[in-house]
Short mmCIF file of C-alpha atoms in Angstrom, two decimals:
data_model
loop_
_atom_site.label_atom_id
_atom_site.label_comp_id
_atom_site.label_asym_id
_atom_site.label_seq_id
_atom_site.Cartn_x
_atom_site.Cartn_y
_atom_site.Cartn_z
CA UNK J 4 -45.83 -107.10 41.17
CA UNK J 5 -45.53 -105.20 44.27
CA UNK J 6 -41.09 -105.48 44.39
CA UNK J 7 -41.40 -104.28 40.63
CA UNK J 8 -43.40 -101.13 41.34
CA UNK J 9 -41.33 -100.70 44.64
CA UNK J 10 -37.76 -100.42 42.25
CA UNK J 11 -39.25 -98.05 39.95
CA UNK J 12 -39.84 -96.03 42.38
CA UNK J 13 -36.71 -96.38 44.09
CA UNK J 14 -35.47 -95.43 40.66
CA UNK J 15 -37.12 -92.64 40.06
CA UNK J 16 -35.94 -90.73 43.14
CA UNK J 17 -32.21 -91.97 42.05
CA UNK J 18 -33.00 -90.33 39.12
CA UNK J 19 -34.47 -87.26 40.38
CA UNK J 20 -31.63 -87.37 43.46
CA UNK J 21 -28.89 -87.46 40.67
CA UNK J 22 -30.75 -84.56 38.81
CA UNK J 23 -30.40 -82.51 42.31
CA UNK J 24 -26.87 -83.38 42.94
CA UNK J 25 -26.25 -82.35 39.34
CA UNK J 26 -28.32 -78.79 39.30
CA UNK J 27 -26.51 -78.01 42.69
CA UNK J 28 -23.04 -78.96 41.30
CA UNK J 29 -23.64 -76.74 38.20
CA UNK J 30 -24.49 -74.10 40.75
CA UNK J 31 -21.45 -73.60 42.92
CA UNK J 32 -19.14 -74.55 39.96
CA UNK J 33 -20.83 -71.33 38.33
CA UNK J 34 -20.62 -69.17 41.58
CA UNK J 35 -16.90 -70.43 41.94
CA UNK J 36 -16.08 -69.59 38.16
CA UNK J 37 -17.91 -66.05 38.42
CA UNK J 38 -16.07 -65.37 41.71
CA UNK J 39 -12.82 -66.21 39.97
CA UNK J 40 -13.17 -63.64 37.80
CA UNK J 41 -14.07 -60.92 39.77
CA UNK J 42 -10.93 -61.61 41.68
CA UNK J 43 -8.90 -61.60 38.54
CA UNK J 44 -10.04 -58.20 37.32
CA UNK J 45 -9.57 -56.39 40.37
CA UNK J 46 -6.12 -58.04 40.42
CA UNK J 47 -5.70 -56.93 37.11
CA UNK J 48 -6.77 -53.73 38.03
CA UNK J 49 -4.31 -53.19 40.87
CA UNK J 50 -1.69 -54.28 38.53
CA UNK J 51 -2.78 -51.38 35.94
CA UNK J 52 -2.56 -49.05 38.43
CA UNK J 53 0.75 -50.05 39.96
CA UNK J 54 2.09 -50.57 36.42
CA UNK J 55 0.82 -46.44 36.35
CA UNK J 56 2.29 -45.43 39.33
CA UNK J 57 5.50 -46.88 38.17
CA UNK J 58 5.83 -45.30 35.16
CA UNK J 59 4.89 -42.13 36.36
CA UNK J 60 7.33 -41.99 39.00
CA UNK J 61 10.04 -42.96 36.23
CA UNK J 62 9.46 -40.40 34.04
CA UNK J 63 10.00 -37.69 37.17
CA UNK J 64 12.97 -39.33 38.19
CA UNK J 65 14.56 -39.89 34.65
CA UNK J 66 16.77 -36.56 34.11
CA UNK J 67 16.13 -34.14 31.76
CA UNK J 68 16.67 -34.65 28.00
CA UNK J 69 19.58 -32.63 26.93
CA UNK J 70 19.31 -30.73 23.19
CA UNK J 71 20.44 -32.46 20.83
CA UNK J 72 24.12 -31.85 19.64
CA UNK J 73 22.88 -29.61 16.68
CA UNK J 74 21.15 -27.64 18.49
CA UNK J 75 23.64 -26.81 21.42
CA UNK J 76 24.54 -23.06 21.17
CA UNK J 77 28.36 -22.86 20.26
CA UNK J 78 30.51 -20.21 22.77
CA UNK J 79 30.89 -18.54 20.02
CA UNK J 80 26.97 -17.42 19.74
CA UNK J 81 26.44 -16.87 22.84
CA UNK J 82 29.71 -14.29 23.12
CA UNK J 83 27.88 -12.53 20.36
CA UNK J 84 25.01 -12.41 21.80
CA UNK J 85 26.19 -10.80 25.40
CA UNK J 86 28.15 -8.50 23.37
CA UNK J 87 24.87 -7.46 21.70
CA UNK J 88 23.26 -6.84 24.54
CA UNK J 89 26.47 -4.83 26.53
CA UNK J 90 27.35 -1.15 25.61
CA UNK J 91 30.59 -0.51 24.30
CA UNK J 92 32.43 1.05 26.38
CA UNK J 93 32.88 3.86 24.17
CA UNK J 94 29.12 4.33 23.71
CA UNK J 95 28.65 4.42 27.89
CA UNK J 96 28.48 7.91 28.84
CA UNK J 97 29.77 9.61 31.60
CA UNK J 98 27.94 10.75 34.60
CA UNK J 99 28.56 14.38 34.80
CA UNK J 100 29.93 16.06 37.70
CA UNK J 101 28.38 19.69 38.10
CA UNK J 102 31.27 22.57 38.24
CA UNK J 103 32.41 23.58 41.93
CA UNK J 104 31.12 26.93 43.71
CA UNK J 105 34.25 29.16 42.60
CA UNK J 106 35.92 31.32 45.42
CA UNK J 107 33.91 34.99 46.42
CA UNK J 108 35.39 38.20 47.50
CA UNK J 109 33.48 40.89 49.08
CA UNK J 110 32.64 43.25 45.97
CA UNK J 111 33.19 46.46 47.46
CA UNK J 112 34.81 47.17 51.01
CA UNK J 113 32.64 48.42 53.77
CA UNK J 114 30.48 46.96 56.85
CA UNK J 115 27.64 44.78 56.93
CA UNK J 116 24.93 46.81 57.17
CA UNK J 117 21.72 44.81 56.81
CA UNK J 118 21.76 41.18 56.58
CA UNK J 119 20.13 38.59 54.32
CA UNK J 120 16.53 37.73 55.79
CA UNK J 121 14.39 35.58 53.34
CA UNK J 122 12.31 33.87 56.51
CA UNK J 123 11.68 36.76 58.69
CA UNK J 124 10.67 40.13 57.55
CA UNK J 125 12.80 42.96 58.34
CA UNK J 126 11.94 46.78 58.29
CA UNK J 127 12.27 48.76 56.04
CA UNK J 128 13.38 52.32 56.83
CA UNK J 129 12.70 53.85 53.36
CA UNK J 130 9.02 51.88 52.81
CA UNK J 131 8.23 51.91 56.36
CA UNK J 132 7.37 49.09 56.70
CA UNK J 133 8.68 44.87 57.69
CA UNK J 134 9.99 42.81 54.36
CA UNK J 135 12.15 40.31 53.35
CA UNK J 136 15.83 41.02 52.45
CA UNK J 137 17.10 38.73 49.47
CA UNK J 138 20.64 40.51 49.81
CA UNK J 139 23.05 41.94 52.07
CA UNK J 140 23.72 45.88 51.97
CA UNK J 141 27.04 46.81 52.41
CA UNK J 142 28.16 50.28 53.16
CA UNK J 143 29.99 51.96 50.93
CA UNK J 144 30.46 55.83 50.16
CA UNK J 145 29.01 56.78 46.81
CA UNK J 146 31.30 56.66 44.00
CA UNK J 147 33.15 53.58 45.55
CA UNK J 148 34.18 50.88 42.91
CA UNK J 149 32.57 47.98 42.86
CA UNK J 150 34.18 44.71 42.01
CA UNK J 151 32.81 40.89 40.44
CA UNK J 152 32.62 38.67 43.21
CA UNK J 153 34.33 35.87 41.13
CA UNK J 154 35.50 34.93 37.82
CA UNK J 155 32.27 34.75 35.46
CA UNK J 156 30.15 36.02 32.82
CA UNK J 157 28.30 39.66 32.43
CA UNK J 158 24.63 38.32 32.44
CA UNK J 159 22.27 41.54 32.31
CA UNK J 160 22.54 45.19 32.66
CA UNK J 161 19.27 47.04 33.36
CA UNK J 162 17.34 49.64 35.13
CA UNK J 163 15.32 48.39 38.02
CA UNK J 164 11.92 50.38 39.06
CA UNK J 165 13.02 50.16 42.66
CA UNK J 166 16.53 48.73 43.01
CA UNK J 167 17.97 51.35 40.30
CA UNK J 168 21.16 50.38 37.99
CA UNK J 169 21.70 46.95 38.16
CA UNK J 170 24.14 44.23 36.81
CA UNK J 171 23.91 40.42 36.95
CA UNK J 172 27.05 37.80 36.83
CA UNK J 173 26.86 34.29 35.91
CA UNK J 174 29.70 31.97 37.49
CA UNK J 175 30.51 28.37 37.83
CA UNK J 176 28.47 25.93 39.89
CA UNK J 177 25.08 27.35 38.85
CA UNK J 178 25.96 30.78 40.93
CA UNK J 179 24.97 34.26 40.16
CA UNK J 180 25.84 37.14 41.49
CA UNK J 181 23.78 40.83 41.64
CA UNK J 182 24.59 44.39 41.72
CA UNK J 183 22.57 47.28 42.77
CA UNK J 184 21.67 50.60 43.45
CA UNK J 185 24.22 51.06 41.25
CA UNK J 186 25.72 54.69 39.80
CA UNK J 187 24.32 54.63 36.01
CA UNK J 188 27.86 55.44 34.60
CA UNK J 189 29.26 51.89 33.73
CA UNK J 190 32.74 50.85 32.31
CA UNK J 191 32.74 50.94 28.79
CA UNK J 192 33.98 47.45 29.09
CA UNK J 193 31.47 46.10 30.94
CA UNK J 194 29.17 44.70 28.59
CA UNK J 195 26.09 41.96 28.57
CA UNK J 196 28.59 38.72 27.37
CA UNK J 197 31.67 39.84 28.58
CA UNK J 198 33.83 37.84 30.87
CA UNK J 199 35.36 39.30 34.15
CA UNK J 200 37.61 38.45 36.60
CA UNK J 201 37.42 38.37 40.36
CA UNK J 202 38.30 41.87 41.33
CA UNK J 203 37.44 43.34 37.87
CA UNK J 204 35.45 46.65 38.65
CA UNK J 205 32.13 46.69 37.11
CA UNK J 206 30.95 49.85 38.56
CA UNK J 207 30.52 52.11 41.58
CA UNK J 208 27.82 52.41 44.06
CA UNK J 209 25.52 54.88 43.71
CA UNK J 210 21.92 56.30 44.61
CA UNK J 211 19.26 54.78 42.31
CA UNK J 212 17.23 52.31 44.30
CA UNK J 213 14.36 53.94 45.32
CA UNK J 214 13.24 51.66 47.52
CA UNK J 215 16.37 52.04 50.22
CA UNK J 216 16.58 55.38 49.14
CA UNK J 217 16.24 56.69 52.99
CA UNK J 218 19.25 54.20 53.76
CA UNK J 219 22.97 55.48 54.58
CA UNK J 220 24.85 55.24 50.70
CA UNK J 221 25.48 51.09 50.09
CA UNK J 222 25.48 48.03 47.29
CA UNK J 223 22.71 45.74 48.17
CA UNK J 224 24.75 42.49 47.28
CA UNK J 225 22.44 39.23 45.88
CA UNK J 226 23.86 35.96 45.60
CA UNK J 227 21.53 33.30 43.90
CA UNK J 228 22.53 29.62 43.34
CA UNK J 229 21.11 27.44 41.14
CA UNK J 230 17.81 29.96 41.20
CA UNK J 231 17.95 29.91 45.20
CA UNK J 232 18.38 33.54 47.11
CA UNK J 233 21.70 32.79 48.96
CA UNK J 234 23.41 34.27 52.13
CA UNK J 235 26.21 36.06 50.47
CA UNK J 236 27.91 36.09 54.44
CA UNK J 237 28.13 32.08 54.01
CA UNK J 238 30.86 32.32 51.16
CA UNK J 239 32.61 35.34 51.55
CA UNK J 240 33.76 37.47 54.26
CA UNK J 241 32.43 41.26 54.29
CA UNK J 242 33.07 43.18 57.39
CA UNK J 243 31.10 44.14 60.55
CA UNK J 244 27.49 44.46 60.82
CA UNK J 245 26.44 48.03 61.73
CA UNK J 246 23.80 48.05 63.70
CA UNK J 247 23.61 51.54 64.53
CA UNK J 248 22.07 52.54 61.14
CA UNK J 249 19.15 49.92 61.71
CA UNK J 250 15.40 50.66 62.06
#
């Protein structure tokens, strides 16, 4: 009685032994199959990624896909296009060159007697007083013909307040040339649109500007170019200055 109680127990902790080796077996077959996995998906993740990488790093290296043969511009088009875009040579237009200063003579003969000043006042002996200059006077008995400077153009003929009879020249090179304290008596031929030569006379000197009335008898000589008072002495040669008749 007592060996048949003793074997069921010894079978009943075979039993529940076998039961134990079994639950722990189930275990670590479950932590081994769930470990598995979690290696296989990041494996499969690295693989994603490389697989990524590589086809990124295809496409950059891959050259460029050319157009397609229809739509390759033809030499033909793309002449006709440049020449769309270039001037014909007829249609280019020259720069153009401004005409050259022509060649002065003095227009009457006589010494320098007061010089161009445009910077410094200089006196005046009629107004008594310092003032700029925008001419040269040359001296000159009155009644002495007076001659165009250069080839040009009769610009103006008029009476000034102070500088008296006066006459204007346009030449080449955007010059201009002035005459006054004129005589009033002009050559018929000198007219406002006539051309003159250099040499031509265009009247005499005279007594009509008040304001240098006081002066010895002279032409006060202007010489603008391109608007811009001018030295008249720095293109044309006109005789001593005469400084004994200065203020």
């Amino acid at each position: 009685m007592n060996n048949s109680k003793a074997a069921k127990r010894q079978f009943r902790v075979m039993i529940v032994t076998a039961a134990l080796i079994l639950c722990i077996g189930a275990v670590i077959v479950s932590v081994s199959v769930s470990q598995n996995r979690r290696g296989r998906g990041a494996e499969d993740t690295t693989a994603e990624s490389l697989t990524q990488d590589s086809a990124a790093h295809t496409e950059s290296s891959a050259p460029a896909e050319q157009p397609a043969h229809g739509t390759e511009k033809a030499p033909e088009e793309e002449s006709a296009k440049a020449d769309e875009t270039t001037p014909a040579a007829e249609d280019v237009k020259p720069t153009a060159v401004p005409d050259p200063l022509p060649a002065f003579i003095a227009p009457v003969s006589g010494m320098l007697m007061k010089e161009h000043s445009v910077d410094v006042p200089v006196f005046s002996v009629t107004m008594e007083d310092y003032r700029t200059h925008t001419g040269v006077d040359i001296a000159a008995s009155a009644g002495t013909a007076v001659r165009a400077a250069a080839d040009g153009t009769v610009a103006e003929i008029w009476e000034d307040p102070m500088m008296g009879h006066c006459i204007s020249i346009t030449h080449s090179g955007g010059a201009q040339s002035v005459y006054k304290n004129l005589s009033p008596e002009t050559p018929e031929e000198i007219t406002v649109g006539c051309d003159v030569k250099a040499g031509t006379v265009i009247g005499s000197v005279g007594e009509s500007a008040l304001a240098e009335i006081a002066e010895e008898s002279h032409l006060h000589y202007e010489l603008h170019i391109n608007g811009a008072a001018a030295d008249p002495a720095d293109f044309m040669l006109i005789g001593t200055t005469d400084t004994s008749y200065e203020g």
